[in-house]
Amino acid sequence: MKHTFFRLALGLSAIALLAACGGGDDTTATTTEAPLAAVVPSGGSGSITGLVSYSGDDTDAEINMDADPVCASAHSDPVSTESVVASDGNLANVFVYLKEGVGGSHTVSSEAVLLDQTGCTYVPHISGIQVGQKLVIRNSDPTLHNVHALPEKNKEFNQGQPFQNMELEKSFDTAEVMVRLKCDVHPWMSAYIGVVDHPYFAVSGTDGSFSIEGLPAGDYVVEAWHETLGTRTQSVTVGDGAVTVSFDYDA
Amino acid sequence: MVHAESPRALHRFAVFLASCVIGLIAAGGLVKSLEAGLSVPDWPTSYGGLNPPRWWEIENVRAEHGHRLIAGTVALMTVALAIWAWRREPRRWVRRLAWGAGVAVLLQALLGGLTVLLFLPTAVSVSHAALAQLFLCMVVAFALVTSRGWRESIASPELAATGRDLQALASGTTVLVYAQILVGALVRHTGSGLAIPDFPLMFGRWWPPQFDFSITIHLIHRIGAVLVTVAVVTLLVRIARCSSRRGFVVPAVAMGLLLVAQVTLGATIIWSGRAVLPNTLHVPTGATLLAASLILTLRSWRAAAAAPASSRTVGEPAMVAA
């Protein structure tokens, strides 16, 4: 029984290895788990929770996907650009991270961050990643995409994913808030990734809330970044418990 | 000097190739107008193969990959032209011109690939645009010098009396048009097309109230348009006064019409917020204007070379019989 299990595991591993090698270069056809952008590090017992509020309306523009029939047929309802996603006075897609006050070195998460191209949009639109952490970029669409990263501090890349379920693995060498990615085939496709050299970041949800946990006690500068509304900065002192901060954006 | 005759089919093929080159330049203009230059991220392959899946259905990939397919076809046609000329064209310098076009189109392909692989650096993209126009000039020149009209012009004493002032005026206009196209390429590839957002005024005035790199090169392009207009109108007047020969009148009239079209397209680009159609047509129209100016220039040089010394007066137009 033990030998049978071992042979089965060996066979499956060989098949997985062949599948992984099939894509060539760093493009693979394997499936990777998809953790969310926010991580829960274990550096301490403090946390920063809060809310991002917005005094304006949801001003997202509707996307015309007629340039690719596959994209146009993927949606029965209108799709927006996600540049300003707000409801009930709360703002989503705000990248919140510790800008100053984080010392020492931090273990890079072994979990990959997934950026999916589905319905000819990037999901998630905003995410965060640690320096050196694996980024998996997947094409879930039955059409081709190119993934074009436009960093200023990291290395620019532009790679094609002509077939569905192709995956591309990348990582960033330098902290950079934010790195923009776009698809030159479908000009409306845009995503931003915050690259930081520690695990203390989060992205506000549709209710505007965010939470950064596992913080050591100390004084920090917290920055909120939004792609069109800009940045807001606050200084906070974190102890053993939760500290609440809020960021306010005007229209 | 009478030289052996070039094959008429070779001349016709060269004319067809020249029209294909203008089509290729238009396709390149479309790629830039759609900002589709990186929609096929690899080169010389396209998404790892010869043809990306569904490439004809997807607007940006259709533009970029279509540009590559047209370019490949034009390159093959140019090599065929060079081989044909090598075997059948009696004049050595004309054969060299054909080979020069072959080398130019291959360099052009390399520049096109390089600009994709290097993420469209301005220097490489502008060089790609500049070499495209030189390549067109080579093919147009080849088509002209292999034409029957070129051979007949040498035997025409009245045309030979046209003089060097026309030669200088036409040459200067061609250089000016080419320089204007280079500045235009710089405007396009630095995203400066709307740096001055209104036309004919500039920020509501007759002179920009502020300057940066984009505004400066945009302004230079507008000033260049004025200079080209003055040069073309002067050339038209000069041709109208001194020659009614078809070989001069046709390209001169074509230049006038192309100039009107080009200025209208330039204004429409501003008024439409850089709409794709005028933004694209602005490129091949400029190239055709350059081609017409080159034809006129080469014919004027041909006439001046055959003119007797006594007729080569500057500023004194010589009447040429129809």
Coordinates of C-alpha atoms in Angstrom, one line a residue:
Chain A
M1 CA 0.0 0.0 0.0
K2 CA 2.8 2.3 0.9
H3 CA 4.7 1.5 -2.3
T4 CA 1.5 2.1 -4.4
F5 CA 1.0 5.5 -2.8
F6 CA 4.7 6.4 -3.5
R7 CA 4.4 5.4 -7.1
L8 CA 1.2 7.3 -7.6
A9 CA 2.8 10.4 -6.1
L10 CA 5.9 10.0 -8.3
G11 CA 3.7 9.6 -11.4
L12 CA 1.6 12.6 -10.6
S13 CA 4.8 14.7 -9.9
A14 CA 6.2 13.7 -13.2
I15 CA 3.0 14.7 -15.1
A16 CA 3.0 18.0 -13.2
L17 CA 6.7 18.6 -14.1
L18 CA 6.0 17.9 -17.8
A19 CA 3.0 20.2 -17.7
A20 CA 5.1 22.9 -16.0
C21 CA 7.9 22.6 -18.6
G22 CA 5.5 22.7 -21.5
G23 CA 5.1 26.5 -21.6
G24 CA 8.8 27.3 -21.9
D25 CA 10.6 30.2 -20.3
D26 CA 8.7 31.4 -17.3
T27 CA 5.3 30.9 -18.8
T28 CA 3.6 27.8 -17.5
A29 CA 0.2 26.1 -17.7
T30 CA 0.1 25.1 -14.1
T31 CA -2.5 26.2 -11.6
T32 CA -1.5 28.3 -8.6
E33 CA -3.4 29.1 -5.4
A34 CA -4.8 32.6 -5.3
P35 CA -4.2 34.4 -2.0
L36 CA -5.6 37.9 -1.6
A37 CA -3.2 40.9 -1.6
A38 CA -3.3 41.5 2.2
V39 CA -1.3 39.1 4.3
V40 CA -1.2 38.5 8.1
P41 CA 2.4 38.6 9.2
S42 CA 3.4 37.5 12.7
G43 CA 5.8 40.3 13.7
G44 CA 3.7 41.5 16.6
S45 CA 0.3 41.8 18.2
G46 CA -0.6 45.3 17.0
S47 CA -2.8 46.2 14.2
I48 CA -4.1 49.1 12.2
T49 CA -7.7 49.0 11.0
G50 CA -9.6 51.7 9.4
L51 CA -11.9 53.1 6.8
V52 CA -11.4 55.0 3.5
S53 CA -14.2 57.5 2.9
Y54 CA -15.0 59.4 -0.2
S55 CA -17.3 62.4 -0.5
G56 CA -17.9 62.0 -4.3
D57 CA -19.9 59.6 -6.4
D58 CA -18.8 56.5 -8.2
T59 CA -17.3 58.0 -11.4
D60 CA -16.2 54.9 -13.2
A61 CA -16.4 55.1 -16.9
E62 CA -18.0 52.3 -18.9
I63 CA -15.7 50.3 -21.0
N64 CA -16.3 49.6 -24.7
M65 CA -14.9 46.2 -25.5
D66 CA -15.8 46.1 -29.1
A67 CA -12.1 46.0 -30.1
D68 CA -12.2 42.2 -29.3
P69 CA -15.4 40.2 -29.9
V70 CA -14.4 37.7 -27.2
C71 CA -14.2 40.4 -24.6
A72 CA -17.4 42.0 -25.7
S73 CA -19.3 38.7 -25.4
A74 CA -17.8 38.0 -22.0
H75 CA -20.1 40.5 -20.2
S76 CA -23.9 40.8 -20.3
D77 CA -23.7 43.9 -18.0
P78 CA -21.6 47.0 -18.5
V79 CA -18.1 46.9 -17.1
S80 CA -16.5 49.9 -15.5
T81 CA -12.8 51.0 -15.4
E82 CA -12.6 50.5 -11.6
S83 CA -10.7 53.8 -11.3
V84 CA -13.1 55.1 -8.6
V85 CA -15.2 52.4 -6.9
A86 CA -17.3 54.0 -4.2
S87 CA -20.5 53.2 -2.4
D88 CA -22.2 54.8 0.6
G89 CA -19.3 57.2 1.1
N90 CA -16.7 54.4 1.2
L91 CA -13.9 54.0 -1.3
A92 CA -12.5 50.7 -2.5
N93 CA -9.2 49.9 -4.2
V94 CA -7.1 52.0 -2.0
F95 CA -3.6 50.5 -1.3
V96 CA -2.7 51.2 2.4
Y97 CA 0.8 50.4 3.6
L98 CA 3.4 51.4 6.1
K99 CA 5.6 53.9 4.4
E100 CA 7.9 54.6 7.3
G101 CA 8.8 53.1 10.6
V102 CA 9.3 49.5 9.6
G103 CA 12.7 48.2 10.4
G104 CA 14.6 45.0 10.1
S105 CA 14.2 42.3 7.5
H106 CA 11.1 40.4 6.9
T107 CA 10.4 36.9 5.6
V108 CA 9.0 36.9 2.1
S109 CA 5.7 35.2 1.9
S110 CA 5.9 31.8 0.2
E111 CA 2.4 32.3 -1.1
A112 CA 2.1 33.6 -4.6
V113 CA 0.0 36.6 -5.4
L114 CA -2.4 36.0 -8.3
L115 CA -3.3 38.5 -10.9
D116 CA -5.9 37.1 -13.2
Q117 CA -7.0 38.3 -16.6
T118 CA -10.6 37.3 -16.8
G119 CA -13.4 38.9 -18.9
C120 CA -10.6 41.1 -20.3
T121 CA -10.1 42.8 -16.9
Y122 CA -7.5 42.4 -14.3
V123 CA -8.6 40.8 -11.1
P124 CA -7.7 42.2 -8.6
H125 CA -7.4 45.7 -10.0
I126 CA -5.3 46.8 -7.1
S127 CA -3.0 44.5 -5.1
G128 CA 0.1 44.4 -3.0
I129 CA 3.2 42.2 -3.0
Q130 CA 6.5 41.9 -1.1
V131 CA 9.8 42.4 -2.8
G132 CA 10.9 38.9 -4.0
Q133 CA 7.4 37.4 -3.6
K134 CA 6.1 35.4 -6.5
L135 CA 3.5 37.0 -8.7
V136 CA 1.5 34.7 -10.9
I137 CA -0.2 36.3 -13.9
R138 CA -2.9 34.1 -15.4
N139 CA -4.8 34.4 -18.6
S140 CA -8.3 32.9 -17.9
D141 CA -9.7 34.3 -21.1
P142 CA -10.2 32.5 -24.4
T143 CA -8.4 35.3 -26.1
L144 CA -4.8 36.5 -26.1
H145 CA -3.3 39.1 -23.8
N146 CA 0.0 40.8 -23.4
V147 CA 1.2 41.6 -19.9
H148 CA 3.1 44.9 -19.9
A149 CA 4.6 46.1 -16.6
L150 CA 5.6 49.7 -16.5
P151 CA 7.7 50.1 -13.4
E152 CA 10.1 53.0 -12.8
K153 CA 12.4 51.3 -10.3
N154 CA 12.0 47.6 -11.3
K155 CA 12.6 46.0 -14.7
E156 CA 10.0 46.6 -17.4
F157 CA 8.6 43.5 -19.1
N158 CA 6.1 42.8 -21.8
Q159 CA 5.1 39.1 -22.5
G160 CA 2.4 37.5 -24.5
Q161 CA -0.1 35.0 -23.3
P162 CA -1.8 33.8 -26.5
F163 CA -3.7 30.9 -25.0
Q164 CA -6.3 30.4 -22.2
N165 CA -5.0 29.3 -18.8
M166 CA -1.4 30.2 -19.5
E167 CA 0.5 31.5 -16.4
L168 CA 3.5 33.7 -16.1
E169 CA 5.6 34.0 -12.9
K170 CA 7.3 37.2 -12.0
S171 CA 8.7 39.0 -9.0
F172 CA 10.0 42.5 -8.2
D173 CA 13.4 43.3 -6.9
T174 CA 12.8 46.8 -5.5
A175 CA 10.1 48.4 -3.4
E176 CA 7.9 50.6 -5.6
V177 CA 4.4 52.0 -5.0
M178 CA 2.9 51.5 -7.5
V179 CA 3.8 49.4 -10.5
R180 CA 1.3 49.7 -13.3
L181 CA 0.5 46.8 -15.6
K182 CA -1.4 47.1 -18.8
C183 CA -2.5 45.1 -21.8
D184 CA -1.6 46.8 -25.1
V185 CA -4.1 44.5 -26.9
H186 CA -7.0 45.7 -24.8
P187 CA -6.2 49.3 -23.9
W188 CA -8.8 49.5 -21.1
M189 CA -7.0 46.8 -19.1
S190 CA -5.0 48.3 -16.3
A191 CA -3.9 47.1 -12.9
Y192 CA -1.6 48.4 -10.1
I193 CA 0.6 46.5 -7.7
G194 CA 2.2 48.0 -4.6
V195 CA 5.6 46.5 -4.1
V196 CA 6.9 46.9 -0.5
D197 CA 9.8 45.4 1.4
H198 CA 7.7 44.3 4.3
P199 CA 4.4 42.4 4.8
Y200 CA 2.4 45.4 6.2
F201 CA -0.1 46.4 3.6
A202 CA -3.8 46.0 2.6
V203 CA -6.3 47.1 0.0
S204 CA -9.6 48.7 1.0
G205 CA -12.6 46.6 0.2
T206 CA -15.9 47.7 -1.3
D207 CA -17.0 48.9 2.2
G208 CA -13.8 51.0 2.4
S209 CA -12.4 49.0 5.3
F210 CA -8.8 47.7 5.6
S211 CA -6.8 45.9 8.2
I212 CA -3.0 45.5 8.7
E213 CA -2.2 43.0 11.4
G214 CA 0.7 41.4 13.1
L215 CA 2.5 44.7 13.7
P216 CA 5.3 45.2 16.2
A217 CA 4.7 48.1 18.6
G218 CA 6.1 51.4 17.3
D219 CA 5.6 54.6 15.5
Y220 CA 4.6 54.4 11.8
V221 CA 3.7 56.5 8.9
V222 CA 0.8 55.0 7.0
E223 CA 0.1 56.0 3.4
A224 CA -3.1 55.4 1.4
W225 CA -2.7 55.4 -2.4
H226 CA -5.5 55.8 -4.9
E227 CA -4.9 55.7 -8.7
T228 CA -6.7 58.9 -9.5
L229 CA -7.3 60.6 -6.1
G230 CA -3.7 60.5 -5.0
T231 CA -2.2 59.8 -1.6
R232 CA -3.0 60.5 2.1
T233 CA -0.5 60.1 4.9
Q234 CA -1.0 59.7 8.7
S235 CA 1.3 59.1 11.6
V236 CA 0.2 56.4 14.1
T237 CA 1.6 54.8 17.2
V238 CA 0.8 51.1 17.5
G239 CA 0.9 49.2 20.8
D240 CA -0.4 45.7 21.6
G241 CA -3.9 46.3 20.4
A242 CA -5.7 47.8 17.4
V243 CA -5.3 51.3 16.3
T244 CA -8.0 52.9 14.1
V245 CA -7.2 55.4 11.4
S246 CA -9.3 56.8 8.6
F247 CA -8.5 58.4 5.3
D248 CA -10.8 60.9 3.7
Y249 CA -10.9 61.6 0.0
D250 CA -12.8 64.5 -1.6
A251 CA -14.3 64.3 -5.1
Chain B
M1 CA 23.7 60.4 -73.3
V2 CA 21.4 57.6 -74.4
H3 CA 21.3 54.4 -72.3
A4 CA 19.8 51.1 -72.9
E5 CA 16.2 50.8 -72.0
S6 CA 15.0 49.4 -68.7
P7 CA 12.3 46.8 -68.9
R8 CA 8.8 48.5 -68.8
A9 CA 7.6 45.7 -66.5
L10 CA 10.4 46.5 -64.0
H11 CA 9.3 50.2 -64.0
R12 CA 5.7 49.2 -63.4
F13 CA 6.7 46.8 -60.7
A14 CA 8.6 49.6 -59.0
V15 CA 5.6 51.9 -59.3
F16 CA 3.4 49.2 -57.7
L17 CA 6.0 48.7 -55.0
A18 CA 6.1 52.4 -54.2
S19 CA 2.3 52.4 -53.7
C20 CA 2.7 49.4 -51.4
V21 CA 5.4 51.3 -49.4
I22 CA 2.9 54.2 -48.9
G23 CA 0.4 51.6 -47.8
L24 CA 3.0 50.1 -45.4
I25 CA 3.7 53.6 -44.0
A26 CA -0.1 54.1 -43.5
A27 CA -0.2 50.8 -41.7
G28 CA 2.6 52.0 -39.4
G29 CA 0.7 55.2 -38.8
L30 CA -2.3 53.2 -37.8
V31 CA -0.2 51.2 -35.3
K32 CA 0.9 54.4 -33.6
S33 CA -2.5 56.0 -33.8
L34 CA -4.0 53.0 -31.9
E35 CA -0.9 52.8 -29.6
A36 CA -0.8 49.2 -30.6
G37 CA 3.0 48.9 -31.0
L38 CA 3.5 46.6 -28.1
S39 CA 0.3 44.6 -28.5
V40 CA 2.5 41.9 -30.1
P41 CA 5.2 41.8 -27.5
D42 CA 7.7 39.5 -29.3
W43 CA 9.7 39.8 -32.5
P44 CA 10.4 38.4 -35.1
T45 CA 7.7 35.9 -34.0
S46 CA 4.2 37.0 -33.0
Y47 CA 3.1 35.5 -29.8
G48 CA 5.6 32.7 -30.4
G49 CA 4.4 31.8 -33.9
L50 CA 3.8 33.1 -37.4
N51 CA 0.3 34.3 -36.8
P52 CA -1.3 34.9 -33.3
P53 CA -4.7 33.2 -32.8
R54 CA -7.6 35.3 -34.0
W55 CA -5.3 38.2 -34.9
W56 CA -7.6 39.5 -37.6
E57 CA -10.5 39.9 -35.0
I58 CA -8.6 41.9 -32.4
E59 CA -8.2 45.6 -33.4
N60 CA -4.7 46.3 -32.0
V61 CA -3.2 42.9 -32.9
R62 CA -4.7 43.2 -36.4
A63 CA -2.9 46.6 -36.7
E64 CA 0.5 45.5 -35.4
H65 CA 0.6 42.0 -36.9
G66 CA -0.9 43.3 -40.1
H67 CA 1.8 45.9 -40.3
R68 CA 4.4 43.1 -39.9
L69 CA 2.8 41.0 -42.7
I70 CA 2.6 44.0 -45.1
A71 CA 6.3 44.8 -44.2
G72 CA 7.3 41.3 -44.8
T73 CA 5.6 41.3 -48.2
V74 CA 7.2 44.7 -49.1
A75 CA 10.6 43.4 -48.1
L76 CA 10.3 40.4 -50.3
M77 CA 9.0 42.6 -53.2
T78 CA 12.0 44.9 -52.7
V79 CA 14.5 42.0 -52.8
A80 CA 12.8 40.8 -55.9
L81 CA 13.1 44.3 -57.4
A82 CA 16.8 44.3 -56.6
I83 CA 17.4 40.9 -58.2
W84 CA 15.4 41.9 -61.2
A85 CA 17.3 45.1 -61.6
W86 CA 20.6 43.3 -61.1
R87 CA 19.7 41.0 -64.0
R88 CA 18.0 43.4 -66.4
E89 CA 18.8 47.1 -65.6
P90 CA 21.7 48.3 -67.8
R91 CA 22.7 51.3 -65.5
R92 CA 25.0 50.4 -62.7
W93 CA 23.9 53.2 -60.4
V94 CA 20.3 52.3 -60.8
R95 CA 21.1 48.7 -59.9
R96 CA 22.9 50.0 -56.8
L97 CA 19.8 52.1 -56.0
A98 CA 17.7 49.0 -56.0
W99 CA 20.1 47.2 -53.8
G100 CA 20.2 50.2 -51.5
A101 CA 16.4 50.0 -51.2
G102 CA 16.8 46.3 -50.3
V103 CA 19.3 47.1 -47.6
A104 CA 17.1 49.9 -46.3
V105 CA 14.0 47.7 -46.0
L106 CA 16.0 45.1 -44.1
L107 CA 17.4 47.7 -41.7
Q108 CA 13.9 49.0 -41.4
A109 CA 12.6 45.6 -40.3
L110 CA 15.4 45.4 -37.7
L111 CA 14.5 48.9 -36.3
G112 CA 10.9 47.8 -36.2
G113 CA 11.8 44.7 -34.2
L114 CA 14.2 46.6 -32.0
T115 CA 11.6 49.2 -31.0
V116 CA 9.2 46.5 -29.9
L117 CA 11.8 44.6 -27.9
L118 CA 13.1 47.8 -26.3
F119 CA 9.5 49.0 -25.4
L120 CA 9.3 51.8 -28.1
P121 CA 12.2 54.1 -27.2
T122 CA 11.7 57.4 -28.9
A123 CA 15.1 57.4 -30.7
V124 CA 14.4 54.0 -32.3
S125 CA 10.8 54.7 -33.1
V126 CA 11.7 58.0 -34.8
S127 CA 14.6 56.3 -36.6
H128 CA 12.1 53.7 -37.9
A129 CA 9.8 56.5 -39.1
A130 CA 12.8 58.4 -40.7
L131 CA 14.2 55.4 -42.5
A132 CA 10.7 54.5 -43.8
Q133 CA 10.6 57.8 -45.7
L134 CA 14.2 57.3 -47.1
F135 CA 13.2 53.8 -48.2
L136 CA 10.1 55.2 -50.0
C137 CA 12.4 57.9 -51.6
M138 CA 14.7 55.1 -52.9
V139 CA 11.8 53.1 -54.4
V140 CA 10.2 56.3 -55.9
A141 CA 13.5 57.4 -57.4
F142 CA 14.0 53.9 -58.9
A143 CA 10.5 54.0 -60.4
L144 CA 11.2 57.4 -61.8
V145 CA 14.6 56.7 -63.4
T146 CA 13.3 53.6 -65.0
S147 CA 10.4 55.4 -66.6
R148 CA 10.1 56.3 -70.3
G149 CA 9.5 59.9 -69.3
W150 CA 13.0 60.0 -67.6
R151 CA 14.7 58.9 -70.8
E152 CA 12.7 61.3 -72.9
S153 CA 13.4 64.2 -70.7
I154 CA 17.1 64.0 -71.4
A155 CA 16.4 64.5 -75.1
S156 CA 14.2 67.5 -74.6
P157 CA 16.2 70.7 -75.2
E158 CA 13.4 73.1 -74.1
L159 CA 13.2 71.3 -70.8
A160 CA 16.9 71.5 -70.4
A161 CA 16.5 75.3 -70.4
T162 CA 14.5 75.2 -67.2
G163 CA 17.6 76.2 -65.2
R164 CA 19.1 75.7 -61.8
D165 CA 16.8 78.0 -59.8
L166 CA 14.0 75.4 -60.1
Q167 CA 16.5 72.7 -59.2
A168 CA 17.5 74.5 -56.0
L169 CA 13.9 75.4 -55.1
A170 CA 12.6 71.8 -55.6
S171 CA 15.6 70.4 -53.7
G172 CA 15.1 72.7 -50.8
T173 CA 11.4 71.9 -50.7
T174 CA 12.1 68.2 -50.6
V175 CA 14.6 68.6 -47.8
L176 CA 12.2 70.8 -45.9
V177 CA 9.3 68.3 -46.3
Y178 CA 11.6 65.5 -45.0
A179 CA 12.7 67.6 -42.1
Q180 CA 9.0 68.4 -41.3
I181 CA 8.2 64.7 -41.4
L182 CA 11.1 64.0 -38.9
V183 CA 9.7 66.6 -36.6
G184 CA 6.2 65.1 -37.0
A185 CA 7.6 61.7 -36.1
L186 CA 9.1 63.2 -33.0
V187 CA 5.8 64.8 -32.1
R188 CA 4.0 61.5 -32.5
H189 CA 6.5 59.3 -30.7
T190 CA 6.8 61.7 -27.7
G191 CA 3.0 62.0 -27.4
S192 CA 3.1 65.7 -28.1
G193 CA 0.3 65.8 -30.7
L194 CA -2.0 67.6 -28.3
A195 CA 0.7 69.5 -26.4
I196 CA -0.9 72.6 -27.9
P197 CA -4.6 71.7 -27.7
D198 CA -6.1 74.3 -30.0
F199 CA -5.7 75.3 -33.7
P200 CA -5.0 77.7 -35.3
L201 CA -4.6 79.5 -32.0
M202 CA -2.2 78.2 -29.3
F203 CA -3.7 78.2 -25.8
G204 CA -6.1 80.9 -27.2
R205 CA -3.2 83.1 -28.4
W206 CA -1.1 83.5 -31.4
W207 CA 2.0 82.3 -29.5
P208 CA 2.2 79.8 -26.6
P209 CA 2.4 81.4 -23.2
Q210 CA 4.7 78.7 -21.9
F211 CA 7.2 76.1 -23.2
D212 CA 8.3 72.7 -22.4
F213 CA 9.8 70.0 -24.7
S214 CA 6.4 68.8 -26.0
I215 CA 5.1 72.3 -26.6
T216 CA 8.3 73.3 -28.3
I217 CA 8.5 70.5 -30.8
H218 CA 4.7 70.8 -31.5
L219 CA 5.3 74.5 -32.2
I220 CA 8.3 73.7 -34.5
H221 CA 6.0 71.3 -36.4
R222 CA 3.4 74.1 -36.9
I223 CA 6.1 76.5 -38.0
G224 CA 7.5 73.8 -40.3
A225 CA 4.0 73.5 -41.8
V226 CA 4.0 77.2 -42.6
L227 CA 7.5 77.0 -44.2
V228 CA 6.5 73.9 -46.3
T229 CA 3.4 75.8 -47.4
V230 CA 5.5 78.8 -48.5
A231 CA 8.0 76.5 -50.3
V232 CA 5.3 74.5 -52.1
V233 CA 3.3 77.6 -53.2
T234 CA 6.6 79.2 -54.4
L235 CA 7.4 76.0 -56.3
L236 CA 3.9 75.9 -57.8
V237 CA 4.2 79.5 -59.0
R238 CA 7.6 78.8 -60.4
I239 CA 6.4 75.8 -62.3
A240 CA 3.3 77.7 -63.6
R241 CA 5.6 80.5 -64.9
C242 CA 8.2 78.3 -66.6
S243 CA 6.8 75.0 -67.6
S244 CA 3.7 73.4 -68.8
R245 CA 5.3 70.0 -69.3
R246 CA 3.3 67.2 -67.7
G247 CA 6.3 65.8 -65.9
F248 CA 6.6 69.0 -63.9
V249 CA 3.0 70.1 -63.7
V250 CA 1.5 66.8 -62.5
P251 CA 3.8 66.5 -59.4
A252 CA 3.5 70.2 -58.7
V253 CA -0.3 70.1 -58.7
A254 CA -0.3 66.9 -56.7
M255 CA 1.9 68.6 -54.1
G256 CA -0.5 71.5 -53.9
L257 CA -3.5 69.2 -53.3
L258 CA -1.5 67.0 -50.9
L259 CA -0.5 70.1 -48.9
V260 CA -4.1 71.2 -48.5
A261 CA -5.1 67.7 -47.4
Q262 CA -2.1 67.5 -45.0
V263 CA -2.8 70.8 -43.3
T264 CA -6.5 69.9 -43.1
L265 CA -5.6 66.5 -41.5
G266 CA -3.2 68.2 -39.1
A267 CA -5.9 70.6 -37.9
T268 CA -8.5 67.8 -37.7
I269 CA -6.1 65.8 -35.5
I270 CA -6.2 68.7 -33.0
W271 CA -9.9 69.4 -33.3
S272 CA -10.8 65.7 -32.9
G273 CA -8.6 65.1 -30.0
R274 CA -6.3 62.9 -32.1
A275 CA -8.9 60.7 -33.6
V276 CA -7.5 57.5 -35.2
L277 CA -8.5 58.2 -38.8
P278 CA -7.0 61.7 -39.4
N279 CA -4.1 60.8 -37.1
T280 CA -3.3 57.8 -39.4
L281 CA -3.9 59.5 -42.7
H282 CA -1.6 62.3 -41.8
V283 CA 1.4 59.9 -42.1
P284 CA 0.9 58.5 -45.6
T285 CA -0.2 61.9 -46.9
G286 CA 3.0 63.4 -45.7
A287 CA 4.9 60.6 -47.3
T288 CA 3.1 61.0 -50.6
L289 CA 3.9 64.8 -50.5
L290 CA 7.6 63.9 -50.0
A291 CA 7.4 61.5 -52.9
A292 CA 5.9 64.1 -55.2
S293 CA 8.5 66.6 -54.2
L294 CA 11.3 64.2 -54.8
I295 CA 9.9 63.4 -58.3
L296 CA 9.9 67.1 -59.1
T297 CA 13.3 67.6 -57.7
L298 CA 14.9 64.7 -59.6
R299 CA 13.3 65.9 -62.8
S300 CA 14.6 69.4 -62.2
W301 CA 18.1 68.0 -61.6
R302 CA 17.8 66.0 -64.8
A303 CA 16.8 69.2 -66.7
A304 CA 19.6 71.2 -65.1
A305 CA 22.2 68.6 -65.9
A306 CA 21.2 68.8 -69.6
A307 CA 20.9 72.6 -69.7
P308 CA 23.5 74.5 -71.7
A309 CA 25.6 76.9 -69.5
S310 CA 24.0 80.0 -71.0
S311 CA 20.5 78.9 -69.9
R312 CA 21.5 78.2 -66.3
T313 CA 20.6 81.5 -64.9
V314 CA 19.4 81.9 -61.4
G315 CA 16.2 83.9 -60.8
E316 CA 15.5 84.3 -64.5
P317 CA 12.9 81.7 -65.4
A318 CA 13.3 80.0 -68.7
M319 CA 10.2 79.3 -70.7
V320 CA 9.7 75.7 -71.5
A321 CA 7.5 74.7 -74.3
A322 CA 4.6 72.3 -73.7

